XYZ file of N, CA and C in Angstrom:
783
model
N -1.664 -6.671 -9.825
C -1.460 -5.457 -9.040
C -0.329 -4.644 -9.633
N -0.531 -3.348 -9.517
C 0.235 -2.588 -10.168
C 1.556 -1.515 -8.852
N 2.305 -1.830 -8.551
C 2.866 -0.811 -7.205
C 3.713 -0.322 -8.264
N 3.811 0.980 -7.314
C 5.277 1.650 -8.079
C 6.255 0.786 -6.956
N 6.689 0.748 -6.222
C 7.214 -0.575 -5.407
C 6.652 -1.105 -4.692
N 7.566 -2.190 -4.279
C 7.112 -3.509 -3.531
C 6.630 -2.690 -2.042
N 8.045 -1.896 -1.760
C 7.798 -1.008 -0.401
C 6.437 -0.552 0.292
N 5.586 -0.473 -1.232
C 4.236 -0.211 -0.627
C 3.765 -0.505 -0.143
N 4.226 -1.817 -0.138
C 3.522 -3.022 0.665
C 3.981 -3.776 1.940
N 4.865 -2.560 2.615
C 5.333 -3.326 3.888
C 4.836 -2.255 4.451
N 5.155 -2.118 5.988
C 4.467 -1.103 7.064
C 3.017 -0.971 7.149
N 2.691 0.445 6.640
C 1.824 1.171 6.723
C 1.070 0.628 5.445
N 1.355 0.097 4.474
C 0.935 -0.250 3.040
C 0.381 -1.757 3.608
N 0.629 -2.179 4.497
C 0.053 -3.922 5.447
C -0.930 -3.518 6.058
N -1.124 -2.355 6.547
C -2.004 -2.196 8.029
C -3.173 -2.629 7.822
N -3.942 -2.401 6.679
C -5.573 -2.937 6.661
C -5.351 -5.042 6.756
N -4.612 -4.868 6.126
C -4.305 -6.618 5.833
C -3.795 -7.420 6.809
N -3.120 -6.539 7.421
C -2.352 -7.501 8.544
C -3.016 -6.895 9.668
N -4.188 -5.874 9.895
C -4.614 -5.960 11.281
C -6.041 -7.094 11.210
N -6.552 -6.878 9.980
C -7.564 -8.561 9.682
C -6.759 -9.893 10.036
N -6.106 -9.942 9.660
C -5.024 -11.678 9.769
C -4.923 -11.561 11.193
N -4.636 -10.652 12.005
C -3.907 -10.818 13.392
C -5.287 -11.657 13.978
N -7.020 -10.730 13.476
C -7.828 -11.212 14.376
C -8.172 -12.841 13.563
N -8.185 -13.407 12.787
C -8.793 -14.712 12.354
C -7.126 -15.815 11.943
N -6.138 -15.326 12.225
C -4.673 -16.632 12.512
C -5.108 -17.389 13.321
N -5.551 -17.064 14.723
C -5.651 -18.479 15.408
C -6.942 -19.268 15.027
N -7.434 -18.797 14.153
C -8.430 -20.091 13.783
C -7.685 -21.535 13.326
N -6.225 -20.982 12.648
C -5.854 -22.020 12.280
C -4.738 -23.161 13.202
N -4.979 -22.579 14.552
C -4.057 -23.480 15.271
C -2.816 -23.805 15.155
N -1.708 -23.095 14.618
C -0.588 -23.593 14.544
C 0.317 -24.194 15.530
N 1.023 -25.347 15.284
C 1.832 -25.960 16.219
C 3.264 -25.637 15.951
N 4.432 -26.264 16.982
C 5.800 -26.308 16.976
C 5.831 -27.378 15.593
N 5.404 -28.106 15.261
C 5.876 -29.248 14.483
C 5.437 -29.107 12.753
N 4.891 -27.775 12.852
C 4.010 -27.478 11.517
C 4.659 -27.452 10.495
N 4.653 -28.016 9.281
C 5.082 -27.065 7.690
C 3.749 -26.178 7.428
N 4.095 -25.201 7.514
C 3.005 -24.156 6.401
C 3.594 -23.545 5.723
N 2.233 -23.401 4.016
C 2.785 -22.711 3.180
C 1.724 -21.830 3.172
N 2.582 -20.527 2.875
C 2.243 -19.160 2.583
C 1.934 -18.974 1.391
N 1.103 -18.793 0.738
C 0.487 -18.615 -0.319
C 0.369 -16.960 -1.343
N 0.497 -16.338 -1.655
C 1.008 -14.628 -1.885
C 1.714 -14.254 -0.826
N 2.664 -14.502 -0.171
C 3.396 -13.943 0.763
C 3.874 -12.488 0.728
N 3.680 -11.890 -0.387
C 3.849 -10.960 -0.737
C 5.459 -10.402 0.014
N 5.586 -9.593 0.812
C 7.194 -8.612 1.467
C 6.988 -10.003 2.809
N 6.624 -10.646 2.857
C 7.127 -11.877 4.483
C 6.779 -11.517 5.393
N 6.119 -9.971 5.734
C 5.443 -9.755 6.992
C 4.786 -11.239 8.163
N 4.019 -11.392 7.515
C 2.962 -12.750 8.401
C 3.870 -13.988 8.089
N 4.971 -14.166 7.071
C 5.628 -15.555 6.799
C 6.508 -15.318 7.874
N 6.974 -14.288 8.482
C 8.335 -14.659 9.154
C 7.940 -14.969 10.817
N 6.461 -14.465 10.827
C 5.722 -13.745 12.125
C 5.279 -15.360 12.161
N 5.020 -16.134 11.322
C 4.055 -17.488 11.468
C 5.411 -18.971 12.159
N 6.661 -18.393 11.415
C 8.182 -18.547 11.453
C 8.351 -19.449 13.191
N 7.983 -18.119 13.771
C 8.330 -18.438 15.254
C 7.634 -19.023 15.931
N 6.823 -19.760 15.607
C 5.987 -20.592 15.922
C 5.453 -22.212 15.576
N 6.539 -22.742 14.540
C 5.896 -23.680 13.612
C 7.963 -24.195 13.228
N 7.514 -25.224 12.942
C 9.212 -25.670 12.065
C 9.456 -25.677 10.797
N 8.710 -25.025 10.241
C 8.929 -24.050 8.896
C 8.182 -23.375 8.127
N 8.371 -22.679 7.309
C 7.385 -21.861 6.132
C 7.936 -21.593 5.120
N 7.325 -21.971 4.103
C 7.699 -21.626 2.708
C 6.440 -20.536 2.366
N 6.897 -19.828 1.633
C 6.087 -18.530 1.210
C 6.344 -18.925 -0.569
N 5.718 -18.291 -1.129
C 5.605 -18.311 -2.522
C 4.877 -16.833 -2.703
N 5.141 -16.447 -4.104
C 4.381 -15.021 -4.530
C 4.508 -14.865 -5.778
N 3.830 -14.645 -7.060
C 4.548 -14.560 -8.219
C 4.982 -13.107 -8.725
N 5.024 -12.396 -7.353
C 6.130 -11.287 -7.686
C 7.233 -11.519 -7.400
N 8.458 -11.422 -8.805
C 10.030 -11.277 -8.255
C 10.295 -10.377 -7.546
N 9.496 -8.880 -7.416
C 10.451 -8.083 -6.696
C 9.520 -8.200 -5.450
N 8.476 -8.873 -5.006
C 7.736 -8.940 -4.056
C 8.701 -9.751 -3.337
N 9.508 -11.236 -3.591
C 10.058 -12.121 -3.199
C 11.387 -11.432 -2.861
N 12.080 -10.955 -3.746
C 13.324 -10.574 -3.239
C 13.195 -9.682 -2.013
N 12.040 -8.563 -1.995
C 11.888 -7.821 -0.909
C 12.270 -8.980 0.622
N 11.059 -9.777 0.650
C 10.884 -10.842 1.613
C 12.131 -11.305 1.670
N 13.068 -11.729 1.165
C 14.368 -12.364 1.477
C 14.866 -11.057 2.156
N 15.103 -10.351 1.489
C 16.296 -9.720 2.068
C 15.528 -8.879 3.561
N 14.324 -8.594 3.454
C 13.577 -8.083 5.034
C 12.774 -9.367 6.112
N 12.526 -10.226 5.651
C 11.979 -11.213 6.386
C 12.199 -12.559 6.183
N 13.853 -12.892 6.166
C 14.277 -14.183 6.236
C 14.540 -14.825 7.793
N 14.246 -15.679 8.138
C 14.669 -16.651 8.753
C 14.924 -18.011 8.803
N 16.340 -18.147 10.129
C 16.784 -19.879 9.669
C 15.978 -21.055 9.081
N 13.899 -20.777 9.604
C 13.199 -21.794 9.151
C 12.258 -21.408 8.014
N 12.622 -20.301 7.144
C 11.833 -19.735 6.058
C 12.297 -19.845 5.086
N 11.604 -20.089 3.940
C 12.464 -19.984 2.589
C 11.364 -19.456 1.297
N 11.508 -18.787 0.569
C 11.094 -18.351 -0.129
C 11.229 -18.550 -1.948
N 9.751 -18.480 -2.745
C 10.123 -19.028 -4.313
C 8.945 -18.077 -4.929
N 9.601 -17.991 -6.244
C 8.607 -17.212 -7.205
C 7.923 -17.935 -7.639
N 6.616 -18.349 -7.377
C 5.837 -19.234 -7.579
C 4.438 -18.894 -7.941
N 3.233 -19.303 -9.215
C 2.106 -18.591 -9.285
C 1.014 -19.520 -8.263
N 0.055 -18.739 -7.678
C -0.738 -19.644 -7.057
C -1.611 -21.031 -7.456
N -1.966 -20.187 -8.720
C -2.527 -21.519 -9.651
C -2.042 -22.664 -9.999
N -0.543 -22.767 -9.833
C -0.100 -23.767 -10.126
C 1.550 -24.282 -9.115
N 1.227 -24.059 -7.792
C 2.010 -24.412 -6.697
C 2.073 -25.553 -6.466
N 0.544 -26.466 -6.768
C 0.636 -27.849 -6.662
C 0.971 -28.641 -7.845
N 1.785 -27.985 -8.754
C 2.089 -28.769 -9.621
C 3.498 -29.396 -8.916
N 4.006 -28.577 -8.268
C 5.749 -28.814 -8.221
C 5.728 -30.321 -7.368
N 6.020 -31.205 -7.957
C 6.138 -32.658 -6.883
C 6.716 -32.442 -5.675
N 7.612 -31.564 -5.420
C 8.386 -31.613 -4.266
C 7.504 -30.618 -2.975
N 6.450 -30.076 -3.690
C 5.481 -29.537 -2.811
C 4.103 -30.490 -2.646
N 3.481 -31.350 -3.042
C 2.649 -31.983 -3.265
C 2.412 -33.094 -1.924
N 1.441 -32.695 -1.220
C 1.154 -33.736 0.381
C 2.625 -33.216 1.206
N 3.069 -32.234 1.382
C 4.039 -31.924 1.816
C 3.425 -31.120 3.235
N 2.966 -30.195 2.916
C 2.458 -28.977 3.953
C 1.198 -29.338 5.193
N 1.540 -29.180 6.294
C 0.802 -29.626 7.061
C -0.403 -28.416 7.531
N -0.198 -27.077 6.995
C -1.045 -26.142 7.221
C -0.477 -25.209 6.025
N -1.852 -24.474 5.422
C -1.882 -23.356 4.599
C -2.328 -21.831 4.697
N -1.539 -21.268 4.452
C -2.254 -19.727 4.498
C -2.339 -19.454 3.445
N -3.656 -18.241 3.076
C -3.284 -17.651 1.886
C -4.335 -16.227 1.632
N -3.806 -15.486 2.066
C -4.200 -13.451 2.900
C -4.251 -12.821 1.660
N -5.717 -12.310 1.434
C -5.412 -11.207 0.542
C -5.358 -11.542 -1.009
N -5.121 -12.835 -1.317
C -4.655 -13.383 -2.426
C -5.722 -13.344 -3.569
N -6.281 -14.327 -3.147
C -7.557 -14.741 -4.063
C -8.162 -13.943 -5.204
N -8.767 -12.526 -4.641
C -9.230 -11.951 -4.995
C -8.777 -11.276 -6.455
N -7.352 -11.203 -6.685
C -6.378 -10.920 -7.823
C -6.471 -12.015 -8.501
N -6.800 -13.275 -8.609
C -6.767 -14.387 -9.260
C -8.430 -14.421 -9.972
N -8.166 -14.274 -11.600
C -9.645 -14.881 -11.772
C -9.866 -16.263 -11.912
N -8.723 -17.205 -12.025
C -8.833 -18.293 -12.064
C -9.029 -18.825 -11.125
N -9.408 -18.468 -9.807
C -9.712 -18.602 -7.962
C -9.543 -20.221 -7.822
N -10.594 -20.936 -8.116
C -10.862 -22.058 -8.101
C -9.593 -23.345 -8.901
N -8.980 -23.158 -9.399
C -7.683 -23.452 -9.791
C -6.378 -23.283 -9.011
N -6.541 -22.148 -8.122
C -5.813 -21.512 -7.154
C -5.774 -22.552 -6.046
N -7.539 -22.579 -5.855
C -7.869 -23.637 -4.672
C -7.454 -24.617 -4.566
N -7.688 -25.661 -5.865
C -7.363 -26.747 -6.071
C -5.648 -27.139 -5.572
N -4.866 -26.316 -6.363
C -3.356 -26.133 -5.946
C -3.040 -26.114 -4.614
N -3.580 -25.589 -3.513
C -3.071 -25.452 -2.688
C -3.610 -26.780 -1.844
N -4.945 -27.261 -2.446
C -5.305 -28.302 -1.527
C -4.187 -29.736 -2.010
N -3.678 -29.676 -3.082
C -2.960 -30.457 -3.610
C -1.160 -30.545 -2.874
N -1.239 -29.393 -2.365
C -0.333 -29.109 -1.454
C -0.229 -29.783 -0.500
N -1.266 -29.829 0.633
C -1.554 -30.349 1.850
C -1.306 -31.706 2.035
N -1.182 -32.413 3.119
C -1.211 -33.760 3.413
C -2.249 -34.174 3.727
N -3.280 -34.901 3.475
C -4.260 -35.611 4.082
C -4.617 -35.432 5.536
N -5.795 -34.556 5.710
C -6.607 -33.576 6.607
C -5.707 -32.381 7.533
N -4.591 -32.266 6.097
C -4.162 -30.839 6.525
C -5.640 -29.808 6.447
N -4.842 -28.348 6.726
C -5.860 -27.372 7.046
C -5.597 -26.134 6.605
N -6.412 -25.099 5.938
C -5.817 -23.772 5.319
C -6.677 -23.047 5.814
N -5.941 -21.609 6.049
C -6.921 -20.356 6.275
C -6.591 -19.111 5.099
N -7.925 -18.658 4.531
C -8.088 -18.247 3.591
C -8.715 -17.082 3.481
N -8.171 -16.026 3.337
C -8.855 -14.410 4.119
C -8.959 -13.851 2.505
N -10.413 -13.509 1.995
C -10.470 -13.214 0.636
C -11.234 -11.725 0.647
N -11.246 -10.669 0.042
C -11.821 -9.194 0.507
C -13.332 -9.711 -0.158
N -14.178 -9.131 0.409
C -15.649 -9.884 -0.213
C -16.416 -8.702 -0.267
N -17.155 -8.430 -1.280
C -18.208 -7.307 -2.020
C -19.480 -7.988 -2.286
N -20.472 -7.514 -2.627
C -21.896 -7.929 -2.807
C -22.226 -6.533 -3.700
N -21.548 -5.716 -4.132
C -21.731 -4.381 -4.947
C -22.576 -4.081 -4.002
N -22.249 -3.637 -2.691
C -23.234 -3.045 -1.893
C -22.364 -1.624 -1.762
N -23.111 -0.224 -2.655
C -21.910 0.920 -1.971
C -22.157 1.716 -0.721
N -22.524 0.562 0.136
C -21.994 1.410 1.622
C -20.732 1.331 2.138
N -20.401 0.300 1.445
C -19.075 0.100 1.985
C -17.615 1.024 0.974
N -16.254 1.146 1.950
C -15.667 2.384 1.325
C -15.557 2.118 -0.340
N -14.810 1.171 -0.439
C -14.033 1.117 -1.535
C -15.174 1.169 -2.869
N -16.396 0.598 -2.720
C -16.379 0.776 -4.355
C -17.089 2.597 -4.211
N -17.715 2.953 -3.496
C -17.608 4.634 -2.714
C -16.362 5.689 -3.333
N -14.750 4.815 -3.261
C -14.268 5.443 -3.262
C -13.646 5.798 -5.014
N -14.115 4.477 -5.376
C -14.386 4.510 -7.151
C -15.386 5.346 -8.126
N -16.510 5.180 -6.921
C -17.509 5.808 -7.818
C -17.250 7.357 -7.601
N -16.608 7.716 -6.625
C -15.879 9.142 -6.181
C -14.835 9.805 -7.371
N -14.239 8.774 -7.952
C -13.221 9.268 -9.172
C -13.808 9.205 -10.299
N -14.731 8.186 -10.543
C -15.833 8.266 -11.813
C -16.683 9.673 -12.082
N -17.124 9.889 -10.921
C -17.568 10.948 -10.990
C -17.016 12.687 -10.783
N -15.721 12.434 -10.704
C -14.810 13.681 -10.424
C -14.631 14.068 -11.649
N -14.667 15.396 -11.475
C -14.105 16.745 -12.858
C -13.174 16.057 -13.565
N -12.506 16.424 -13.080
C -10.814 16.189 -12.985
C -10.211 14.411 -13.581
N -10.637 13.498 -12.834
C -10.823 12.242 -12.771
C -11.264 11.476 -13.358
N -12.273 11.652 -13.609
C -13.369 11.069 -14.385
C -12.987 10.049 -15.595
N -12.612 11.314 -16.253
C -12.456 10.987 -18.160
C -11.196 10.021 -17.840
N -10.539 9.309 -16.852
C -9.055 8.583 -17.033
C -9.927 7.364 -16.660
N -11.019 7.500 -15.766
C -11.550 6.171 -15.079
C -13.162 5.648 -15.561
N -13.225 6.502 -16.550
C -14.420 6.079 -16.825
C -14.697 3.994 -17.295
N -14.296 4.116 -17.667
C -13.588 2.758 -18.702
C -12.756 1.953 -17.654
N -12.494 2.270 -16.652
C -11.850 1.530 -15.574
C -12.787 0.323 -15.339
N -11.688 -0.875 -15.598
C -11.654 -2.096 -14.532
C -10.977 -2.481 -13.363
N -10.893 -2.691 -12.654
C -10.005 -3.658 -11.452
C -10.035 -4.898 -12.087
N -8.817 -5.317 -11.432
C -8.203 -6.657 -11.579
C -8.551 -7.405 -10.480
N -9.330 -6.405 -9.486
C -9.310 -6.564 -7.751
C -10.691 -7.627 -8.082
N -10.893 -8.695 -7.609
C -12.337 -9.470 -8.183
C -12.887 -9.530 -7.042
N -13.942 -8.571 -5.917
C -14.256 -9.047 -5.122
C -14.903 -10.287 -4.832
N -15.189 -11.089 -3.805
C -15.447 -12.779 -3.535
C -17.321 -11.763 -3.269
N -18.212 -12.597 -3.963
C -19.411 -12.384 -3.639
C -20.059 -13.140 -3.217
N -19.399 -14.518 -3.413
C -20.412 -15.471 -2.870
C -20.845 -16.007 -1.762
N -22.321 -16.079 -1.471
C -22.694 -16.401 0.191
C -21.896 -17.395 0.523
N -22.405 -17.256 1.525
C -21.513 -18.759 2.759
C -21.933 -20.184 2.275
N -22.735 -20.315 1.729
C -23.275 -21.672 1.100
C -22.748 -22.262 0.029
N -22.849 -20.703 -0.857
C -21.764 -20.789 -2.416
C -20.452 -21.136 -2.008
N -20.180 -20.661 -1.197
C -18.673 -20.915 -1.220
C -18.153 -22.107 -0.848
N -19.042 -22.644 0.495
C -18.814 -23.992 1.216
C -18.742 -24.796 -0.290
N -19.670 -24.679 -1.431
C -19.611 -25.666 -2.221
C -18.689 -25.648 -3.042
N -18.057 -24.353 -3.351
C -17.454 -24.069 -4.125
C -15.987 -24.983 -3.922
N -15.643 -24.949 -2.680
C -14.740 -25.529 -2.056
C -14.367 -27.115 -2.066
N -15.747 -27.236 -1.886
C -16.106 -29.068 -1.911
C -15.912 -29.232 -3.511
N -16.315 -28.383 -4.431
C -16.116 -29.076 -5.609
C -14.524 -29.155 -5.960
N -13.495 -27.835 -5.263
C -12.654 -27.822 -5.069
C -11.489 -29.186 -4.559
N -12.297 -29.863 -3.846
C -11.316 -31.043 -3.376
C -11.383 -31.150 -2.015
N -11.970 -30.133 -1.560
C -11.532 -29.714 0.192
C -12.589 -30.509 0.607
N -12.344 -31.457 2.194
C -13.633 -31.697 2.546
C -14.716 -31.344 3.823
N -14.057 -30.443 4.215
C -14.544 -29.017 4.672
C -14.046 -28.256 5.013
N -15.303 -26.964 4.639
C -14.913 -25.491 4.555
C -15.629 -24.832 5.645
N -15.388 -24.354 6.726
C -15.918 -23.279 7.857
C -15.906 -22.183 7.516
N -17.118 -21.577 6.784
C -16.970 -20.363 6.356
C -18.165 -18.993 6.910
N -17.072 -17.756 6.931
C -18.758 -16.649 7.189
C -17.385 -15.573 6.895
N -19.068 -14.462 6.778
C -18.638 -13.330 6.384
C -18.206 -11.898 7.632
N -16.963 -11.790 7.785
C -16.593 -10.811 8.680
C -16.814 -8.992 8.008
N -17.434 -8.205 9.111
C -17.293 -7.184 8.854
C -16.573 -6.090 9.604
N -15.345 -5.530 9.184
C -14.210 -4.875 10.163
C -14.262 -3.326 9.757
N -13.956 -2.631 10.883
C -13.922 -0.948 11.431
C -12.595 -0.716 11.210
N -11.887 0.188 10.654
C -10.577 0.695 10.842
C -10.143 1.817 10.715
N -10.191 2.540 11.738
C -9.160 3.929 11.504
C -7.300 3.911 10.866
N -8.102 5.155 9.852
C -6.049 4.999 9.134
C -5.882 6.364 9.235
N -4.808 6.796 9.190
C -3.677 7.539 8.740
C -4.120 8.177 7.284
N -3.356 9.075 7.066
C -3.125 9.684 5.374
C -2.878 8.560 4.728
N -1.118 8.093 5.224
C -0.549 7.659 4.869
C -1.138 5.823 4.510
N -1.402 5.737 5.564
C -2.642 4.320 5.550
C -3.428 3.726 4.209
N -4.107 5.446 4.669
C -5.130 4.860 3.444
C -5.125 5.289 1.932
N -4.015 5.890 1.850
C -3.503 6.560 0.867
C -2.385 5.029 -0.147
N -1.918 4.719 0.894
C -1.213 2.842 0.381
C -1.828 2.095 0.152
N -3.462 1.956 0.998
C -4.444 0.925 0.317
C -5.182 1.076 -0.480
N -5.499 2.913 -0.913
C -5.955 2.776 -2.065
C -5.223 2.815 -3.347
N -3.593 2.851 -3.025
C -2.618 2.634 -4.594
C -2.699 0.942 -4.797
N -2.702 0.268 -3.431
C -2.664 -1.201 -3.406
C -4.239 -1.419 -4.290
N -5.016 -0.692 -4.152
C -6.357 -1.594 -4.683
C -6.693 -0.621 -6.141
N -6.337 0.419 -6.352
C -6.487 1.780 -7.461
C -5.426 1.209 -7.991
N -4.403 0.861 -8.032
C -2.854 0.951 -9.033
C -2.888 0.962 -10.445
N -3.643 0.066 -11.086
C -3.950 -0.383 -11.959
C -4.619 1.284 -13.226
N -4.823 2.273 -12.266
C -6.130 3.638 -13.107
C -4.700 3.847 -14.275
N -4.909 4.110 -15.246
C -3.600 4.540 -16.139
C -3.584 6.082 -16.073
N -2.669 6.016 -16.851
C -2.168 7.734 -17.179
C -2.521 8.705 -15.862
N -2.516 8.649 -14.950
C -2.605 9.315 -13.676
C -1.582 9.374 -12.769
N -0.986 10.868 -12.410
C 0.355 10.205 -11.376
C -0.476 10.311 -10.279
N 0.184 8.978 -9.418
C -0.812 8.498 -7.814
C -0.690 9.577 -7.137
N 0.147 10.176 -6.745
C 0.225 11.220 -5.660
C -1.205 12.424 -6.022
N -1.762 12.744 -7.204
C -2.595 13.781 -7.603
C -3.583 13.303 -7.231
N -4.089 11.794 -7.680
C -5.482 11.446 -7.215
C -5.578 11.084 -6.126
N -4.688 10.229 -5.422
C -4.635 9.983 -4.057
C -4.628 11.351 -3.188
N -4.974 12.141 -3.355
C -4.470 12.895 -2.835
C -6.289 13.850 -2.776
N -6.433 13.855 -3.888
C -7.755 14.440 -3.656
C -8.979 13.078 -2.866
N -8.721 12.023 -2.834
C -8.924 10.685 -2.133
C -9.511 11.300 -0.855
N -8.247 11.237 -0.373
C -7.743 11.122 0.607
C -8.657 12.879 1.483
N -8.707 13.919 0.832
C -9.751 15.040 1.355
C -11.217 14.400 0.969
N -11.345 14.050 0.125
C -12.635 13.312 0.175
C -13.461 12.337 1.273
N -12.314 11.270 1.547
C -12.882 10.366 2.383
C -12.536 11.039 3.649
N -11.642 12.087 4.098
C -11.723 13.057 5.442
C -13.028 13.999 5.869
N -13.150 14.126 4.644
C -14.400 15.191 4.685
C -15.678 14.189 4.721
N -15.697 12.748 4.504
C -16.869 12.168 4.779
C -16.654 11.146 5.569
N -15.718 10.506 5.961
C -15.495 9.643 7.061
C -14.602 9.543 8.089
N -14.148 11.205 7.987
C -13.421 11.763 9.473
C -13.841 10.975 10.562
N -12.594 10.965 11.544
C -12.687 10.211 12.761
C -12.985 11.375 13.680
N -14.323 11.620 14.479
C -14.020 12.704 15.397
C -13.569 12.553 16.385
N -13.015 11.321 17.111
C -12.203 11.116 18.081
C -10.364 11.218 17.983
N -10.541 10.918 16.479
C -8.869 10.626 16.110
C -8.957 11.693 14.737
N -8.797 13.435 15.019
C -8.595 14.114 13.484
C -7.306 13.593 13.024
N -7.157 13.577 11.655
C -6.316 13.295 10.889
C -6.582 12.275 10.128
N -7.532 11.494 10.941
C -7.745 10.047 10.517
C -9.090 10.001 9.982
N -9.251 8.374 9.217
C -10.719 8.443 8.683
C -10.969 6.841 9.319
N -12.803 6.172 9.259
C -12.738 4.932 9.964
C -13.693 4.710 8.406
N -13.265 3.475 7.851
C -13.322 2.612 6.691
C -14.306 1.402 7.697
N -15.180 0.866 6.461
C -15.644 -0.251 7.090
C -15.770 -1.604 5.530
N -15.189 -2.178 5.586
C -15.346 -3.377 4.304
C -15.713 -4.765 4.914
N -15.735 -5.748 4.147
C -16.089 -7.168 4.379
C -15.067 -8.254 3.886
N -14.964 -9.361 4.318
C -14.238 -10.329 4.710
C -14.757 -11.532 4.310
N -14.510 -12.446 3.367
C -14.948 -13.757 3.180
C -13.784 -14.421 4.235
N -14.141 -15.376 5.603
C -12.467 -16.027 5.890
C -13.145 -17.861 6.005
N -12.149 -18.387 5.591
C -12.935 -19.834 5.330
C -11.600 -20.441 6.258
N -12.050 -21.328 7.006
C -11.016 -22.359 7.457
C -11.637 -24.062 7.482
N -10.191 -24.095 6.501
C -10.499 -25.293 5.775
C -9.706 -26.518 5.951
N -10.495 -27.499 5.318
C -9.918 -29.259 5.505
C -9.465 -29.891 4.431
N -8.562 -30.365 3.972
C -8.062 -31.688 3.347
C -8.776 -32.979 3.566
C-alpha cells in the first residue's frame, strides 16, 4: 500500500473497514481472559477497542510508520505493539501457541503470499484457539464499485494513459466458500466457518475519497487530489444517495471466515 500518510488511515480513512468489523467481531467471542493477536493492525483503531475487553493484545503491522502511529494514538496498559510481517509472525518463538484468539481485518488481500500468512498465524495460536479473518472478495464481477471505479480511470481522457498498464497490489480473495474452507485445512486450521458477505455503505467526499487513495495509491505519476477528485463527481453522478445529497451508497463483498486451531 502506498499512503501519503499513515493519517489516512485513521477516522474517516477506517470507515468502510471498521464499519464491516463492528458487524462480524462478535463472531469471535472474546473473553476477559483472552490473548489476541492483531494481525495488520494498521493505526490500533480495533487493537485498542478489542483492549477493553480481553487481558491483552498484541498488534503487529509491517508498517513502521503505521506502528508508531498506533503507539502514540492507541496505546493501552494491556496493548503492545511490533513491526512485524504477517508471513512470518509465527516464526518468533516467543509468539508461537501463545495467543488464545486472532484477528486479522483487511489484511490478506495485500499479501500474495496469503497462504503463508495463514499458516503463521495458525502457528501463533494455542491448540483450538480461534481467528477471525475479514478478506475484501471480488469474482471480477463489475457491478460492484471498485473495479467500476478503475475501469472509470482506464477509460478517462485525462487518466487513462497513467493507468492503462496499472496493477493493484490489492489481490481480491475469489475463492468460493468451498475453496477456501480447503484452502484453510491445507493451511493447518481445523476448521474454517466461512461465507460470503455483501455490505451497503453511504460515504462522505471525504470517505470515499480515503478509500479510494487506500485501494488506488499505488496509480504513479498522478497527484491524488486531481484524480480523486474527478472520482469522486463520477461516482456522485452515478451512485448519489437521494436520501443523503453529498453522499454516494457503494456496495462490495466480503470473504469473513471464523476459524479453528
Amino acid at each position: 500500500m502506498n499512503f501519503s500518510a499513515s493519517n489516512d488511515y485513521c477516522g474517516d480513512g477506517r470507515f468502510v473497514q471498521h464499519s464491516v468489523i463492528m458487524q462480524h467481531i462478535d463472531k469471535l467471542e472474546l473473553r476477559p481472559g483472552d490473548t489476541v493477536l492483531d494481525v495488520g493492525c494498521g493505526t490500533g483503531e480495533e487493537t485498542k477497542s478489542m483492549a477493553g475487553k480481553v487481558k491483552s493484545v498484541t498488534g503487529i503491522d509491517a508498517s513502521e510508520e503505521m506502528v508508531t502511529v498506533a503507539v502514540k494514538t492507541n496505546s493501552a496498559p494491556n496493548v503492545a505493539y511490533s513491526q512485524w510481517d504477517a508471513r512470518a509472525v509465527g516464526d518468533n518463538p516467543d509468539w508461537r501457541e501463545r495467543f488464545d484468539k486472532a484477528v486479522c481485518f483487511f489484511v490478506l488481500h495485500w499479501i500474495p503470499e496469503e497462504t503463508q500468512a495463514l499458516r503463521s498465524i495458525s502457528a501463533c495460536l494455542k491448540p483450538g484457539g480461534q481467528a477471525l479473518i475479514i478478506i475484501s472478495f471480488g469474482n471480477h464481477d463489475d457491478s460492484f464499485f471498485l473495479p467500476r471505479a478503475t475501469s472509470f480511470l482506464k477509460s478517462h481522457e485525462k487518466w487513462g494513459a497513467f493507468v492503462q498498464d496499472y496493477k493493484s497490489s490489492l489481490h481480491l480473495w475469489d475463492l468460493s466458500v468451498q475453496e477456501t474452507q480447503k484452502v484453510f485445512k491445507a493451511c493447518g486450521w481445523a476448521e474454517a466457518k466461512c461465507e460470503i458477505r455483501r455490505h451497503e455503505l453511504v460515504l462522505s467526499e471525504i470517505q470515499l475519497k480515503l478509500f479510494l487513495k487506500t485501494c488506488l495509491g499505488e496509480i504513479p505519476l498522478i497527484p491524488a487530489e486531481d484524480y480523486l477528485q474527478d472520482l469522486w463527481q463520477w461516482a456522485l453522478d452515478r451512485y448519489g444517495d437521494k436520501s443523503q445529497p453529498g453522499h454516494v451508497l457503494i456496495t462490495f463483498e466480503v470473504m469473513v471466515v471464523h476459524a479453528w486451531k
